[in-house]
Amino acid sequence: MAAGNVNPFNLSDSEDEADQRAEDGVHIEKSPSVGTQGPSSNNPFSPQADAEPPALLVSSTRTSPCVEGISVSVAAAAMTVALAETRVSVDVIAAQLIRDHYILTALEFHTELLESGRELPRLRDYFSNPGNFERQTGTPPACKEQGLGPGGPLNRAGSISTLDSLDFARYSDDGNRESDERVAVLEFELRKAKETIQALRTNLTQAAESDTQERNKNYSSHPETQEPIRPLEKRALNFLVNEYLLKNEYKLSAITFSDENDDQDFELWDDVGLNIPKPPDLLQIYRNCGSALPSPRNTVDVAVGVESGELTGNYITQKSDLLQQQTEVVEELEYQISLLNEEKQSLADYIKKLQSEIQSLRRTVSPPPHDQGSQPNPPSSSSSSTPPQPLLDNGQYLDIRGASEPDKPPTESIPPTQTISNPTHTSSQPHAKLKSRGTVVFDQPNRKLSPAFQQALLSFCKMSADSRLGAEVSRIADNEESVMLMLGRCLPHIVPNVLLAKREELIPLILCTACLHPEPKERDQLLHILFNLIKRPDDEQRQMILTGCVAFARHVGPTRVEAELLPQCWEQINHKYPERRLLVAEACGALAPYLPKEIRSSLVLSMLQQMLAEDKADMVREAVVKSLAIIMGYIDDPDKYSQGFELMLLSLGDPSERVVSAIHQVFIPAFAAWTTELGNLQTTLIPSLLARIEKLLKGEHGLDEHKLHMFLSALQSLIPPLFSVVIQNAPFTHRVNLQGDIPPIEVTRFPRPASPLQDIATIVGSRETLSALLILYDYQLEHEGTTGWDSLLWVVNQLLPQLIDIVGRINVASTTCVHEFSRFFWRLCRTFGKIFTNTKVKPQFQEILRLSEENVDALTGNGILTKATVPIYATGVLTCYNQDEDRKLLVGFLEDVMTTLSLSHAPLDSLKASFVELGANPVYHELLLTVLWYGVVHTSALVRCTAARMFELLVKGVNETLVAQRVVPALITLSSDPEISVRISTIPAFGTIMETVTQKELLERVKMQLASFLEDPQYQDQHSLHMEIIRTFGRVGPNAEPRFRDEFVLPHLHKLALGNNVQATESKRIDIATQLFEAYSALSCCFISEELMVNHFLPGLRCLRTDMEQLSPEHEVILSSMIKEGEMKVENRGIGQAEGSVSIAASLVGEDAKTKFLSKMGQLTTSGAMLANVFQRKK
């Protein structure tokens, strides 16, 4: 086997199996005359009796020769002796067994013959014919005696030792003994399997022993030779090394060593090999290395025998016949060995013949010695008239082994001629191209020795040229091509022996050899080694391999990149390790500039598309997206636009944030650059995304906010390319002058780009170019207008109106949608500039948001001021710039919206959404408080009510200093308002302060104000006030300070529940009872002391149950369970078994109570707002 064909990384299952089959193959030669033996046969089990034995195919180069043993069981041996005595042939026995329907016995007899290598044609034909086992009309007596039905004697047994295609018991009439027969068959198969395993163990032990003996013999005779390590030796040494590392506390080294040998189990010695005793440890071997090592095998003589009573007399008397048979087997094996030796000798002669032909070719190529004096610069071998040889390394190496010259006269004694490099020429020009050297003649001794004697004398200089490594060492290359050939042969043997952590050092050597090697097959093998160099390459190692791939591509050109590198990527596209698939994904992008354009847009694009859709690793898909972006940067086939658009949508919908981030940072900018060149950015790409957003808004099953975010984020990533199209296609582009002083761009002029590809300076070419374009852009907008500026007119007349229309149709209650569109408009306005925002964007919004009561439908609430247009305009457009005039405009807009919505009795959702979005940024807290103070001092009670309710939204995000200085004074002012509705509107804000603020002074002020609401006689009959207070207590109670809850909330809830029992108006009574139920349900999750439980919580629940018994029986069941649970808690605490805070409502007694509670809670028709805080964490 040629050394260059060795592939250390070719580890596919199919090839391993093929190699195993090749090693274990047995060629069976059958006799041309196969049939029944005549009675003249003296030994029915001899090779002449049945068929020729199998010829064992043993290779002289095999590491572990496999010799198939011949196992003969005791039963078969006894039968052999008996048959030998009566001179009955095996064919007669088989015929009698079949005739008497002893099928099981015949089957076992057939198996024994098969194992001994003597297949009997009669039995083979009988058992291979299914017709012999079909239903028969009658049952023979022999079968009846055995209890077998007409269908056959036994059931089907799935084993290769028996004919599993035969189902003898399918048609059995007697089913009682079917299981017994199957057990008998399975026991027989088990016995045969055990015998086979034992035979394999014995063969393996013999092979290992013979191998060890041969190795010891070779070492004793040639200690300086080092043969390649065998697999059994390697596994044994690996086990011993790992054992040594663990015993001496080198745990990290042991772990690394185990990872590098993941195909071996270091915890089990039997994994090294069957029936291989464990040798001493490395320390013991080292200590005994100076003395003769005892054999690591503990050999024991083992004999297998049977009791004499179990044998027939024939067996005892015919031992000599059995010994004779064994002698014949040994003679047969010796005959096979002789045949193999003859084959080996013929191969050796053929090798010598080839060597002589090589020598003759060398003499033909090399110039004669006597021409050296007349030719100072001999011509190279390539200029010789000899035609080129198929093997390019013929005649290009120096053979230091010495070869006789058969063409010389026998009287001459000339040493071998060698072509070597000129040392002077090499030293003077170390990087010059090597050329063929002249012939060097050595001084000849004045002796008359025959060439044969001289060669025999030189043979005592021990040189190893018989092994692969010896053959490589014995010949030296003298030009670049020969060096490449030598590296191509040696690298596959070097790489597996280099540490994994240092294999990247081989990358330059592998790449240079792969670039310059003349043989395509060897180049493919070297590139395969490169991609399989490291099992799980890290980032640095992958970068090194990719750098080498790019260097290879630059050197060899697109044709070889397509033919040699791409197949390596394709092979590993489904590799089990994600690091290898990641290498493939990155390689596709790195090699894209060096591939033919047809391959870029077809094969590579398809590979990446497949990996994007099928790969489960996030990092692989992320690399795929980046490589796809590079493909989009080099693709020039317009027909692939639709495929690129689909890839963009597929990546945007990826569940991994890493992939989505890569699509925005890399893919979309690259794809937008291509669509810009195609002219499709404004005509196709952006309109396609807008159409998908509009389709989502028209969906029948509600708005899919995830898809909306996906499409809107893509639009947001397209803003920088869109602006670059606008300024690069403007009327002033021909006036751009880069000479002179160009002012720098303000740092805050553009939003911070997500990646360099979204930087507009990178898109247009440079910051100087962008600065010059911006100066002309602002001047054009401010003084010359947009006439003839088609790209900008498209933005103004088509894009903005469509976006504003979409904004008006989204749900204002969806904070996610409002936030996404706000950020989109903010980036759009900041990118296109302040002049564009003031002159093109704001007027279109202001035209729609006409701030008048006529623009709000008070009845249906579907006016434009109640839509998401208000918060998006306020937070996305008016906050783009933070100068005084901009802040004043924002304050005025919010004040007008609050006034208009209040006076027209419209829903406040749009105003609330604006406050929530702006309140998330502390910069706008002062501004929002200014707007609310405008409402506090407004003349209309409706506006003051609205302002009071807005404080509830603002308190949670404002720091306590502003709460103390600005919020609480305003609320105190409103709490003394002449209008009772205004005072009631302040209660939710006071409750939020109790929930979020920690300053005791503030809490006391709020507590006093709430107490005045509850205890002032003027509020005794204020049903709306009581409803608002109970609702607020249920919302903030679980999260408020415990002292406030214990001393204020629970006692006042008890009073309200007690007072509700005597409420005369049924509607008011049911309203209060419903709010009390939700409040108590929320407070039940809190820890309540025994005193409060007895004095306030349980009495309040009992009062509430009294109301619910008459008004709402479904609530009464739940309240009874809560009261019972509370009483049990009090009893448990009374006997010292107090438990932690456990929700009463969540731990009802009994499964029936739990079921009723959950079902009733689901059937409640009242608002669940008060129950929302039940599961919040208590602060």
PDB file of C-alpha atoms in Angstrom, residues 531 546 566 569-570 573 582-593 595 600 603-605 607-608 611 623-624 627-628 630-631:
ATOM      1  CA  PHE A 531     -10.061  20.890   7.591  1.00  0.00           C
ATOM      2  CA  LEU A 546      -9.299  30.508   7.360  1.00  0.00           C
ATOM      3  CA  LEU A 566     -15.348  23.705  -1.738  1.00  0.00           C
ATOM      4  CA  CYS A 569     -16.617  22.453   3.035  1.00  0.00           C
ATOM      5  CA  TRP A 570     -19.431  20.379   1.594  1.00  0.00           C
ATOM      6  CA  ILE A 573     -21.633  20.731   6.391  1.00  0.00           C
ATOM      7  CA  LEU A 582     -18.778  26.893  12.131  1.00  0.00           C
ATOM      8  CA  LEU A 583     -15.495  26.559  10.257  1.00  0.00           C
ATOM      9  CA  VAL A 584     -17.422  25.636   7.113  1.00  0.00           C
ATOM     10  CA  ALA A 585     -19.787  28.596   7.481  1.00  0.00           C
ATOM     11  CA  GLU A 586     -16.916  31.018   7.980  1.00  0.00           C
ATOM     12  CA  ALA A 587     -14.923  29.485   5.132  1.00  0.00           C
ATOM     13  CA  CYS A 588     -17.779  30.032   2.681  1.00  0.00           C
ATOM     14  CA  GLY A 589     -17.702  33.738   3.424  1.00  0.00           C
ATOM     15  CA  ALA A 590     -13.925  34.038   3.457  1.00  0.00           C
ATOM     16  CA  LEU A 591     -13.586  32.246   0.105  1.00  0.00           C
ATOM     17  CA  ALA A 592     -16.450  34.100  -1.596  1.00  0.00           C
ATOM     18  CA  PRO A 593     -14.216  36.750  -3.247  1.00  0.00           C
ATOM     19  CA  LEU A 595     -14.726  31.835  -6.277  1.00  0.00           C
ATOM     20  CA  ARG A 600     -20.940  32.127  -5.563  1.00  0.00           C
ATOM     21  CA  LEU A 603     -23.562  26.321  -4.875  1.00  0.00           C
ATOM     22  CA  VAL A 604     -22.219  28.432  -2.013  1.00  0.00           C
ATOM     23  CA  LEU A 605     -25.513  30.271  -1.624  1.00  0.00           C
ATOM     24  CA  MET A 607     -24.960  25.542   1.110  1.00  0.00           C
ATOM     25  CA  LEU A 608     -25.392  28.533   3.375  1.00  0.00           C
ATOM     26  CA  MET A 611     -27.183  25.527   7.062  1.00  0.00           C
ATOM     27  CA  ALA A 623     -21.638  32.774  11.015  1.00  0.00           C
ATOM     28  CA  VAL A 624     -23.890  31.688   8.151  1.00  0.00           C
ATOM     29  CA  SER A 627     -21.113  34.734   5.208  1.00  0.00           C
ATOM     30  CA  LEU A 628     -24.391  35.330   3.377  1.00  0.00           C
ATOM     31  CA  ILE A 630     -20.372  38.655   2.108  1.00  0.00           C
ATOM     32  CA  ILE A 631     -22.044  36.726  -0.701  1.00  0.00           C
TER      33      ILE A 631
END
